[in-house]
């Protein structure tokens, strides 16, 4: 356990992804950063991952979902749990890690934002003239976070195996300040949902690594296609994210919220503010 400098416990004492395990397997050791702390990660020949800051060992390290997770302080909760990952007819796969020069909270908010799909991901996750966002419901989760249900959006190519456009049912949930997941109707089994999560690693207040995680129903899908689809989509988001100013996410309900953000964005910002999140944010003054 590292001594906390001045970072809020809700982040310091929680688990964050710091690397895709496949990357560590390839390089054996490398340096990364979490919440401003530089960390050396190392994989030993027996498959154990160790982490150090200088001479100090970081005890709370786990491998889950194909990623290396770490808690810098004393863990107060477990790593997020996804029941779908235990279903045998799903492909559970990591889908790439992308460094982005913006607050990780901005990356989460963008992931939640239905209104950008028809413009930023035109021809894939949206399309003009289907730009109107239908009414949906946002409510708080008992264990913290928010959930948006009843979202529906027309998508020309909703997934790597979609062959035609359809109105896709969506559920979004923010489970932790830097962890967001979406469930969307599968193109073959419309009553079941594919799951895509973004585990955001806060590097500094104004930079992050977005780690994508997918849990698709198999239906002939292959891991390489999932990975390239997710990386292609995120490649469209990255320049938009990096152009956002300020780079930290303002939590106040100012001009930016009223103009840019939809219901889930506003709820996300309010929840962050209520939870006392400062890292990567511009608090309400
Ligand atoms: Fe996007």
PDB file of C-alpha atoms and ligand atoms in Angstrom:
ATOM      1  CA  UNK A   1       0.000   0.000   0.000  1.00  0.00           C
ATOM      2  CA  UNK A   2       1.410   3.360  -0.999  1.00  0.00           C
ATOM      3  CA  UNK A   3       0.873   6.437   1.112  1.00  0.00           C
ATOM      4  CA  UNK A   4      -1.713   8.656  -0.440  1.00  0.00           C
ATOM      5  CA  UNK A   5      -0.450  12.063  -1.375  1.00  0.00           C
ATOM      6  CA  UNK A   6      -3.681  13.952  -1.863  1.00  0.00           C
ATOM      7  CA  UNK A   7      -5.794  11.857  -4.184  1.00  0.00           C
ATOM      8  CA  UNK A   8      -9.335  11.084  -3.098  1.00  0.00           C
ATOM      9  CA  UNK A   9      -9.803   7.651  -1.500  1.00  0.00           C
ATOM     10  CA  UNK A  10     -12.613   6.708  -3.890  1.00  0.00           C
ATOM     11  CA  UNK A  11      -9.927   6.514  -6.605  1.00  0.00           C
ATOM     12  CA  UNK A  12      -6.793   5.742  -4.570  1.00  0.00           C
ATOM     13  CA  UNK A  13      -8.363   2.771  -2.754  1.00  0.00           C
ATOM     14  CA  UNK A  14     -10.010   1.273  -5.854  1.00  0.00           C
ATOM     15  CA  UNK A  15      -8.822  -1.021  -8.646  1.00  0.00           C
ATOM     16  CA  UNK A  16      -7.714   0.323 -12.036  1.00  0.00           C
ATOM     17  CA  UNK A  17      -6.425  -1.388 -15.165  1.00  0.00           C
ATOM     18  CA  UNK A  18      -2.741  -0.601 -15.761  1.00  0.00           C
ATOM     19  CA  UNK A  19      -1.928  -2.907 -18.698  1.00  0.00           C
ATOM     20  CA  UNK A  20      -3.245  -5.442 -21.111  1.00  0.00           C
ATOM     21  CA  UNK A  21      -1.757  -8.765 -19.964  1.00  0.00           C
ATOM     22  CA  UNK A  22      -0.796  -9.656 -23.559  1.00  0.00           C
ATOM     23  CA  UNK A  23       1.415  -6.574 -23.728  1.00  0.00           C
ATOM     24  CA  UNK A  24       3.198  -7.473 -20.499  1.00  0.00           C
ATOM     25  CA  UNK A  25       3.641 -11.038 -21.757  1.00  0.00           C
ATOM     26  CA  UNK A  26       5.359  -9.664 -24.842  1.00  0.00           C
ATOM     27  CA  UNK A  27       7.636  -7.107 -23.163  1.00  0.00           C
ATOM     28  CA  UNK A  28       8.042  -8.819 -19.731  1.00  0.00           C
ATOM     29  CA  UNK A  29       8.525  -5.447 -17.999  1.00  0.00           C
ATOM     30  CA  UNK A  30       7.639  -1.854 -18.640  1.00  0.00           C
ATOM     31  CA  UNK A  31       6.879   1.387 -16.879  1.00  0.00           C
ATOM     32  CA  UNK A  32       3.410   2.860 -16.756  1.00  0.00           C
ATOM     33  CA  UNK A  33       1.657   5.519 -14.696  1.00  0.00           C
ATOM     34  CA  UNK A  34      -1.485   5.422 -12.561  1.00  0.00           C
ATOM     35  CA  UNK A  35      -2.924   8.523 -10.900  1.00  0.00           C
ATOM     36  CA  UNK A  36       0.378  10.317 -11.426  1.00  0.00           C
ATOM     37  CA  UNK A  37       2.436   7.487  -9.868  1.00  0.00           C
ATOM     38  CA  UNK A  38       5.140   5.907 -12.031  1.00  0.00           C
ATOM     39  CA  UNK A  39       5.098   2.107 -11.714  1.00  0.00           C
ATOM     40  CA  UNK A  40       7.369  -0.662 -12.961  1.00  0.00           C
ATOM     41  CA  UNK A  41       5.388  -3.749 -13.965  1.00  0.00           C
ATOM     42  CA  UNK A  42       7.154  -7.048 -14.348  1.00  0.00           C
ATOM     43  CA  UNK A  43       6.052 -10.545 -15.345  1.00  0.00           C
ATOM     44  CA  UNK A  44       8.209 -13.320 -13.893  1.00  0.00           C
ATOM     45  CA  UNK A  45       8.747 -16.703 -15.623  1.00  0.00           C
ATOM     46  CA  UNK A  46       6.063 -18.341 -13.440  1.00  0.00           C
ATOM     47  CA  UNK A  47       3.419 -15.916 -14.722  1.00  0.00           C
ATOM     48  CA  UNK A  48       3.219 -13.704 -11.635  1.00  0.00           C
ATOM     49  CA  UNK A  49       2.958  -9.977 -12.085  1.00  0.00           C
ATOM     50  CA  UNK A  50       4.780  -7.709  -9.670  1.00  0.00           C
ATOM     51  CA  UNK A  51       4.674  -3.950  -9.417  1.00  0.00           C
ATOM     52  CA  UNK A  52       6.943  -1.427  -7.763  1.00  0.00           C
ATOM     53  CA  UNK A  53       7.207   2.278  -7.256  1.00  0.00           C
ATOM     54  CA  UNK A  54      10.947   2.807  -6.815  1.00  0.00           C
ATOM     55  CA  UNK A  55      11.887   0.360  -4.036  1.00  0.00           C
ATOM     56  CA  UNK A  56       8.345  -0.012  -2.730  1.00  0.00           C
ATOM     57  CA  UNK A  57       6.357  -3.091  -3.723  1.00  0.00           C
ATOM     58  CA  UNK A  58       2.703  -2.583  -4.580  1.00  0.00           C
ATOM     59  CA  UNK A  59       0.835  -5.529  -3.079  1.00  0.00           C
ATOM     60  CA  UNK A  60      -2.590  -5.146  -4.636  1.00  0.00           C
ATOM     61  CA  UNK A  61      -2.109  -6.482  -8.151  1.00  0.00           C
ATOM     62  CA  UNK A  62      -4.481  -8.902  -9.907  1.00  0.00           C
ATOM     63  CA  UNK A  63      -5.053 -10.330 -13.345  1.00  0.00           C
ATOM     64  CA  UNK A  64      -8.664 -10.297 -14.510  1.00  0.00           C
ATOM     65  CA  UNK A  65     -10.428 -10.135 -17.888  1.00  0.00           C
ATOM     66  CA  UNK A  66      -7.040 -10.259 -19.665  1.00  0.00           C
ATOM     67  CA  UNK A  67      -5.817  -7.094 -17.939  1.00  0.00           C
ATOM     68  CA  UNK A  68      -3.491  -6.282 -15.060  1.00  0.00           C
ATOM     69  CA  UNK A  69      -5.385  -4.431 -12.325  1.00  0.00           C
ATOM     70  CA  UNK A  70      -3.870  -2.473  -9.478  1.00  0.00           C
ATOM     71  CA  UNK A  71      -4.923  -0.663  -6.338  1.00  0.00           C
ATOM     72  CA  UNK A  72      -2.387   1.831  -5.013  1.00  0.00           C
ATOM     73  CA  UNK A  73      -3.986   2.138  -1.575  1.00  0.00           C
ATOM     74  CA  UNK A  74      -6.047  -0.358   0.477  1.00  0.00           C
ATOM     75  CA  UNK A  75      -8.783  -1.872  -1.675  1.00  0.00           C
ATOM     76  CA  UNK A  76     -12.214  -1.038  -0.303  1.00  0.00           C
ATOM     77  CA  UNK A  77     -14.097  -2.929  -3.043  1.00  0.00           C
ATOM     78  CA  UNK A  78     -13.515  -5.808  -5.440  1.00  0.00           C
ATOM     79  CA  UNK A  79     -12.743  -5.427  -9.124  1.00  0.00           C
ATOM     80  CA  UNK A  80     -15.954  -4.885 -11.107  1.00  0.00           C
ATOM     81  CA  UNK A  81     -17.796  -8.135 -11.829  1.00  0.00           C
ATOM     82  CA  UNK A  82     -19.515  -8.978 -15.124  1.00  0.00           C
ATOM     83  CA  UNK A  83     -21.803 -12.025 -14.910  1.00  0.00           C
ATOM     84  CA  UNK A  84     -21.996 -12.254 -18.739  1.00  0.00           C
ATOM     85  CA  UNK A  85     -18.329 -13.221 -18.900  1.00  0.00           C
ATOM     86  CA  UNK A  86     -19.184 -16.578 -17.342  1.00  0.00           C
ATOM     87  CA  UNK A  87     -21.637 -17.483 -20.151  1.00  0.00           C
ATOM     88  CA  UNK A  88     -20.025 -20.127 -22.351  1.00  0.00           C
ATOM     89  CA  UNK A  89     -21.442 -18.831 -25.662  1.00  0.00           C
ATOM     90  CA  UNK A  90     -19.552 -15.565 -25.462  1.00  0.00           C
ATOM     91  CA  UNK A  91     -16.180 -14.419 -26.723  1.00  0.00           C
ATOM     92  CA  UNK A  92     -14.467 -12.560 -23.907  1.00  0.00           C
ATOM     93  CA  UNK A  93     -11.625 -10.486 -25.312  1.00  0.00           C
ATOM     94  CA  UNK A  94      -9.486  -7.445 -24.719  1.00  0.00           C
ATOM     95  CA  UNK A  95      -9.779  -5.051 -27.624  1.00  0.00           C
ATOM     96  CA  UNK A  96      -6.804  -2.732 -27.434  1.00  0.00           C
ATOM     97  CA  UNK A  97      -5.432   0.100 -25.309  1.00  0.00           C
ATOM     98  CA  UNK A  98      -5.183   3.634 -26.633  1.00  0.00           C
ATOM     99  CA  UNK A  99      -3.364   6.551 -25.023  1.00  0.00           C
ATOM    100  CA  UNK A 100      -5.404   9.746 -25.166  1.00  0.00           C
ATOM    101  CA  UNK A 101      -4.248  13.244 -24.253  1.00  0.00           C
ATOM    102  CA  UNK A 102      -7.351  14.211 -22.283  1.00  0.00           C
ATOM    103  CA  UNK A 103      -8.809  13.498 -18.837  1.00  0.00           C
ATOM    104  CA  UNK A 104     -10.085   9.927 -18.573  1.00  0.00           C
ATOM    105  CA  UNK A 105     -13.376  11.359 -17.314  1.00  0.00           C
ATOM    106  CA  UNK A 106     -13.798  12.979 -20.740  1.00  0.00           C
ATOM    107  CA  UNK A 107     -13.245   9.551 -22.346  1.00  0.00           C
ATOM    108  CA  UNK A 108     -15.974   8.020 -20.155  1.00  0.00           C
ATOM    109  CA  UNK A 109     -18.378  10.847 -20.895  1.00  0.00           C
ATOM    110  CA  UNK A 110     -17.778  10.536 -24.633  1.00  0.00           C
ATOM    111  CA  UNK A 111     -18.467   6.788 -24.445  1.00  0.00           C
ATOM    112  CA  UNK A 112     -21.835   7.611 -22.845  1.00  0.00           C
ATOM    113  CA  UNK A 113     -22.777  10.258 -25.351  1.00  0.00           C
ATOM    114  CA  UNK A 114     -25.419   9.013 -27.804  1.00  0.00           C
ATOM    115  CA  UNK A 115     -25.558  12.292 -29.677  1.00  0.00           C
ATOM    116  CA  UNK A 116     -22.096  11.922 -31.246  1.00  0.00           C
ATOM    117  CA  UNK A 117     -22.715   8.538 -32.865  1.00  0.00           C
ATOM    118  CA  UNK A 118     -24.383   9.749 -36.075  1.00  0.00           C
ATOM    119  CA  UNK A 119     -21.639  12.303 -36.688  1.00  0.00           C
ATOM    120  CA  UNK A 120     -18.358  10.846 -35.409  1.00  0.00           C
ATOM    121  CA  UNK A 121     -19.183   7.233 -36.331  1.00  0.00           C
ATOM    122  CA  UNK A 122     -21.300   7.898 -39.425  1.00  0.00           C
ATOM    123  CA  UNK A 123     -21.933   4.743 -41.412  1.00  0.00           C
ATOM    124  CA  UNK A 124     -21.203   2.504 -38.410  1.00  0.00           C
ATOM    125  CA  UNK A 125     -22.788   3.496 -35.099  1.00  0.00           C
ATOM    126  CA  UNK A 126     -25.105   6.117 -36.527  1.00  0.00           C
ATOM    127  CA  UNK A 127     -26.088   7.937 -39.657  1.00  0.00           C
ATOM    128  CA  UNK A 128     -27.861  11.080 -40.744  1.00  0.00           C
ATOM    129  CA  UNK A 129     -30.769  11.780 -40.795  1.00  0.00           C
ATOM    130  CA  UNK A 130     -31.170   9.487 -37.724  1.00  0.00           C
ATOM    131  CA  UNK A 131     -29.731  12.094 -35.380  1.00  0.00           C
ATOM    132  CA  UNK A 132     -32.589  12.568 -32.954  1.00  0.00           C
ATOM    133  CA  UNK A 133     -32.008  10.997 -29.532  1.00  0.00           C
ATOM    134  CA  UNK A 134     -35.143   9.348 -28.230  1.00  0.00           C
ATOM    135  CA  UNK A 135     -36.103   9.793 -24.585  1.00  0.00           C
ATOM    136  CA  UNK A 136     -34.345   7.424 -22.194  1.00  0.00           C
ATOM    137  CA  UNK A 137     -34.099   7.022 -18.426  1.00  0.00           C
ATOM    138  CA  UNK A 138     -31.073   7.722 -16.229  1.00  0.00           C
ATOM    139  CA  UNK A 139     -31.024   6.682 -12.598  1.00  0.00           C
ATOM    140  CA  UNK A 140     -28.433   6.152  -9.865  1.00  0.00           C
ATOM    141  CA  UNK A 141     -27.170   2.644  -9.057  1.00  0.00           C
ATOM    142  CA  UNK A 142     -27.475   1.503  -5.425  1.00  0.00           C
ATOM    143  CA  UNK A 143     -23.789   0.557  -5.282  1.00  0.00           C
ATOM    144  CA  UNK A 144     -22.688   3.870  -6.826  1.00  0.00           C
ATOM    145  CA  UNK A 145     -22.639   5.014 -10.420  1.00  0.00           C
ATOM    146  CA  UNK A 146     -25.460   5.606 -12.863  1.00  0.00           C
ATOM    147  CA  UNK A 147     -27.420   3.576 -15.402  1.00  0.00           C
ATOM    148  CA  UNK A 148     -29.160   4.764 -18.576  1.00  0.00           C
ATOM    149  CA  UNK A 149     -31.859   2.448 -19.903  1.00  0.00           C
ATOM    150  CA  UNK A 150     -34.248   2.513 -22.836  1.00  0.00           C
ATOM    151  CA  UNK A 151     -31.715   4.116 -25.178  1.00  0.00           C
ATOM    152  CA  UNK A 152     -32.365   3.412 -28.831  1.00  0.00           C
ATOM    153  CA  UNK A 153     -30.359   4.440 -31.837  1.00  0.00           C
ATOM    154  CA  UNK A 154     -30.395   3.465 -35.517  1.00  0.00           C
ATOM    155  CA  UNK A 155     -27.037   1.936 -36.471  1.00  0.00           C
ATOM    156  CA  UNK A 156     -25.922   0.999 -40.001  1.00  0.00           C
ATOM    157  CA  UNK A 157     -23.221  -1.382 -38.689  1.00  0.00           C
ATOM    158  CA  UNK A 158     -23.650  -1.954 -34.984  1.00  0.00           C
ATOM    159  CA  UNK A 159     -21.092  -4.727 -34.538  1.00  0.00           C
ATOM    160  CA  UNK A 160     -18.336  -6.561 -36.436  1.00  0.00           C
ATOM    161  CA  UNK A 161     -20.915  -9.128 -37.643  1.00  0.00           C
ATOM    162  CA  UNK A 162     -23.852  -6.794 -38.392  1.00  0.00           C
ATOM    163  CA  UNK A 163     -24.739  -6.913 -42.089  1.00  0.00           C
ATOM    164  CA  UNK A 164     -27.575  -4.381 -42.108  1.00  0.00           C
ATOM    165  CA  UNK A 165     -28.762  -1.420 -40.095  1.00  0.00           C
ATOM    166  CA  UNK A 166     -31.301  -1.662 -37.267  1.00  0.00           C
ATOM    167  CA  UNK A 167     -32.636   0.221 -34.246  1.00  0.00           C
ATOM    168  CA  UNK A 168     -30.289  -0.904 -31.514  1.00  0.00           C
ATOM    169  CA  UNK A 169     -31.383  -1.068 -27.876  1.00  0.00           C
ATOM    170  CA  UNK A 170     -28.706   0.209 -25.538  1.00  0.00           C
ATOM    171  CA  UNK A 171     -28.047   0.243 -21.819  1.00  0.00           C
ATOM    172  CA  UNK A 172     -25.155   2.254 -20.414  1.00  0.00           C
ATOM    173  CA  UNK A 173     -23.781   1.992 -16.910  1.00  0.00           C
ATOM    174  CA  UNK A 174     -21.018   3.946 -15.218  1.00  0.00           C
ATOM    175  CA  UNK A 175     -19.805   1.551 -12.535  1.00  0.00           C
ATOM    176  CA  UNK A 176     -16.845   3.529 -11.226  1.00  0.00           C
ATOM    177  CA  UNK A 177     -15.635   7.048 -12.050  1.00  0.00           C
ATOM    178  CA  UNK A 178     -13.295   5.640 -14.720  1.00  0.00           C
ATOM    179  CA  UNK A 179     -15.220   2.492 -15.740  1.00  0.00           C
ATOM    180  CA  UNK A 180     -18.146   2.479 -18.139  1.00  0.00           C
ATOM    181  CA  UNK A 181     -19.972  -0.379 -19.834  1.00  0.00           C
ATOM    182  CA  UNK A 182     -22.559  -0.587 -22.556  1.00  0.00           C
ATOM    183  CA  UNK A 183     -24.924  -3.377 -23.470  1.00  0.00           C
ATOM    184  CA  UNK A 184     -26.349  -3.379 -26.979  1.00  0.00           C
ATOM    185  CA  UNK A 185     -28.750  -5.730 -28.733  1.00  0.00           C
ATOM    186  CA  UNK A 186     -26.925  -8.494 -30.606  1.00  0.00           C
ATOM    187  CA  UNK A 187     -27.602  -8.480 -34.387  1.00  0.00           C
ATOM    188  CA  UNK A 188     -28.439 -12.229 -34.411  1.00  0.00           C
ATOM    189  CA  UNK A 189     -30.171 -12.625 -31.035  1.00  0.00           C
ATOM    190  CA  UNK A 190     -31.997  -9.340 -30.653  1.00  0.00           C
ATOM    191  CA  UNK A 191     -33.198 -10.213 -27.148  1.00  0.00           C
ATOM    192  CA  UNK A 192     -29.661 -10.685 -25.806  1.00  0.00           C
ATOM    193  CA  UNK A 193     -26.974  -8.069 -25.551  1.00  0.00           C
ATOM    194  CA  UNK A 194     -23.325  -7.770 -26.436  1.00  0.00           C
ATOM    195  CA  UNK A 195     -21.250  -6.026 -23.806  1.00  0.00           C
ATOM    196  CA  UNK A 196     -18.433  -3.549 -24.324  1.00  0.00           C
ATOM    197  CA  UNK A 197     -16.599  -1.906 -21.450  1.00  0.00           C
ATOM    198  CA  UNK A 198     -14.050   0.850 -21.273  1.00  0.00           C
ATOM    199  CA  UNK A 199     -11.584   0.586 -18.403  1.00  0.00           C
ATOM    200  CA  UNK A 200      -9.903   3.956 -18.307  1.00  0.00           C
ATOM    201  CA  UNK A 201      -6.483   4.223 -16.686  1.00  0.00           C
ATOM    202  CA  UNK A 202      -5.995   7.750 -15.375  1.00  0.00           C
ATOM    203  CA  UNK A 203      -2.352   8.622 -16.146  1.00  0.00           C
ATOM    204  CA  UNK A 204      -2.435  12.261 -15.184  1.00  0.00           C
ATOM    205  CA  UNK A 205      -5.315  14.670 -14.776  1.00  0.00           C
ATOM    206  CA  UNK A 206      -5.120  15.393 -18.481  1.00  0.00           C
ATOM    207  CA  UNK A 207      -4.135  12.057 -20.022  1.00  0.00           C
ATOM    208  CA  UNK A 208      -5.313   8.484 -19.893  1.00  0.00           C
ATOM    209  CA  UNK A 209      -5.157   5.079 -21.515  1.00  0.00           C
ATOM    210  CA  UNK A 210      -8.526   3.720 -22.635  1.00  0.00           C
ATOM    211  CA  UNK A 211      -8.540  -0.085 -22.408  1.00  0.00           C
ATOM    212  CA  UNK A 212     -11.374  -1.710 -24.356  1.00  0.00           C
ATOM    213  CA  UNK A 213     -12.951  -4.956 -23.215  1.00  0.00           C
ATOM    214  CA  UNK A 214     -15.599  -6.899 -25.120  1.00  0.00           C
ATOM    215  CA  UNK A 215     -17.952  -9.748 -24.348  1.00  0.00           C
ATOM    216  CA  UNK A 216     -19.811 -10.522 -27.576  1.00  0.00           C
ATOM    217  CA  UNK A 217     -22.091 -13.465 -28.229  1.00  0.00           C
ATOM    218  CA  UNK A 218     -19.963 -15.690 -30.463  1.00  0.00           C
ATOM    219  CA  UNK A 219     -22.039 -16.200 -33.608  1.00  0.00           C
ATOM    220  CA  UNK A 220     -18.967 -16.630 -35.787  1.00  0.00           C
ATOM    221  CA  UNK A 221     -17.242 -13.532 -34.463  1.00  0.00           C
ATOM    222  CA  UNK A 222     -13.460 -13.693 -34.295  1.00  0.00           C
ATOM    223  CA  UNK A 223     -11.171 -11.888 -31.833  1.00  0.00           C
ATOM    224  CA  UNK A 224      -9.118 -10.121 -34.506  1.00  0.00           C
ATOM    225  CA  UNK A 225     -12.293  -8.659 -36.062  1.00  0.00           C
ATOM    226  CA  UNK A 226     -13.523  -7.471 -32.667  1.00  0.00           C
ATOM    227  CA  UNK A 227     -10.218  -5.820 -31.934  1.00  0.00           C
ATOM    228  CA  UNK A 228      -9.902  -4.074 -35.275  1.00  0.00           C
ATOM    229  CA  UNK A 229     -13.558  -2.916 -35.144  1.00  0.00           C
ATOM    230  CA  UNK A 230     -13.119  -1.418 -31.662  1.00  0.00           C
ATOM    231  CA  UNK A 231      -9.806   0.199 -32.564  1.00  0.00           C
ATOM    232  CA  UNK A 232     -11.294   1.660 -35.734  1.00  0.00           C
ATOM    233  CA  UNK A 233     -14.229   3.120 -33.770  1.00  0.00           C
ATOM    234  CA  UNK A 234     -12.007   4.473 -31.004  1.00  0.00           C
ATOM    235  CA  UNK A 235      -9.676   5.924 -33.640  1.00  0.00           C
ATOM    236  CA  UNK A 236     -12.611   8.113 -34.697  1.00  0.00           C
ATOM    237  CA  UNK A 237     -13.158   9.294 -31.101  1.00  0.00           C
ATOM    238  CA  UNK A 238      -9.546  10.022 -30.243  1.00  0.00           C
ATOM    239  CA  UNK A 239      -8.995  13.257 -32.216  1.00  0.00           C
ATOM    240  CA  UNK A 240     -12.369  14.585 -31.019  1.00  0.00           C
ATOM    241  CA  UNK A 241     -11.421  13.839 -27.417  1.00  0.00           C
ATOM    242  CA  UNK A 242      -7.984  15.384 -27.744  1.00  0.00           C
ATOM    243  CA  UNK A 243      -9.478  18.595 -29.092  1.00  0.00           C
ATOM    244  CA  UNK A 244     -11.770  19.067 -26.107  1.00  0.00           C
ATOM    245  CA  UNK A 245     -10.928  22.055 -23.941  1.00  0.00           C
ATOM    246  CA  UNK A 246     -10.443  22.260 -21.060  1.00  0.00           C
ATOM    247  CA  UNK A 247      -8.788  18.840 -20.938  1.00  0.00           C
ATOM    248  CA  UNK A 248     -10.192  18.143 -17.488  1.00  0.00           C
ATOM    249  CA  UNK A 249     -13.934  17.557 -17.165  1.00  0.00           C
ATOM    250  CA  UNK A 250     -15.856  20.477 -15.652  1.00  0.00           C
ATOM    251  CA  UNK A 251     -18.373  19.168 -13.116  1.00  0.00           C
ATOM    252  CA  UNK A 252     -20.373  22.336 -12.798  1.00  0.00           C
ATOM    253  CA  UNK A 253     -23.633  22.687 -14.672  1.00  0.00           C
ATOM    254  CA  UNK A 254     -22.387  25.543 -16.797  1.00  0.00           C
ATOM    255  CA  UNK A 255     -22.696  26.436 -20.435  1.00  0.00           C
ATOM    256  CA  UNK A 256     -20.883  23.336 -21.614  1.00  0.00           C
ATOM    257  CA  UNK A 257     -23.346  20.922 -19.991  1.00  0.00           C
ATOM    258  CA  UNK A 258     -26.383  22.726 -21.300  1.00  0.00           C
ATOM    259  CA  UNK A 259     -25.042  22.961 -24.822  1.00  0.00           C
ATOM    260  CA  UNK A 260     -23.116  19.751 -25.332  1.00  0.00           C
ATOM    261  CA  UNK A 261     -24.110  17.096 -22.915  1.00  0.00           C
ATOM    262  CA  UNK A 262     -27.187  14.939 -22.943  1.00  0.00           C
ATOM    263  CA  UNK A 263     -28.978  13.433 -19.941  1.00  0.00           C
ATOM    264  CA  UNK A 264     -26.452  10.745 -19.110  1.00  0.00           C
ATOM    265  CA  UNK A 265     -23.526  13.178 -19.353  1.00  0.00           C
ATOM    266  CA  UNK A 266     -25.205  15.575 -16.957  1.00  0.00           C
ATOM    267  CA  UNK A 267     -26.017  12.720 -14.547  1.00  0.00           C
ATOM    268  CA  UNK A 268     -22.424  11.465 -14.773  1.00  0.00           C
ATOM    269  CA  UNK A 269     -21.021  14.874 -13.916  1.00  0.00           C
ATOM    270  CA  UNK A 270     -23.424  15.306 -11.004  1.00  0.00           C
ATOM    271  CA  UNK A 271     -22.531  11.875  -9.620  1.00  0.00           C
ATOM    272  CA  UNK A 272     -18.776  12.587  -9.923  1.00  0.00           C
ATOM    273  CA  UNK A 273     -19.287  15.837  -8.083  1.00  0.00           C
ATOM    274  CA  UNK A 274     -21.336  14.178  -5.316  1.00  0.00           C
ATOM    275  CA  UNK A 275     -18.685  11.426  -5.010  1.00  0.00           C
ATOM    276  CA  UNK A 276     -16.006  14.072  -4.455  1.00  0.00           C
ATOM    277  CA  UNK A 277     -14.005  13.280  -7.594  1.00  0.00           C
ATOM    278  CA  UNK A 278     -11.258  15.826  -8.230  1.00  0.00           C
ATOM    279  CA  UNK A 279      -8.619  13.915 -10.238  1.00  0.00           C
ATOM    280  CA  UNK A 280      -9.224  14.752 -13.902  1.00  0.00           C
ATOM    281  CA  UNK A 281     -12.075  17.084 -13.037  1.00  0.00           C
ATOM    282  CA  UNK A 282     -12.690  20.776 -12.585  1.00  0.00           C
ATOM    283  CA  UNK A 283     -14.812  20.795  -9.416  1.00  0.00           C
ATOM    284  CA  UNK A 284     -17.879  22.937  -8.970  1.00  0.00           C
ATOM    285  CA  UNK A 285     -16.823  26.242  -7.468  1.00  0.00           C
TER     286      UNK A 285
HETATM  287 FE1  LIG B   1     -17.501   7.441 -30.056  1.00  0.00          FE
END
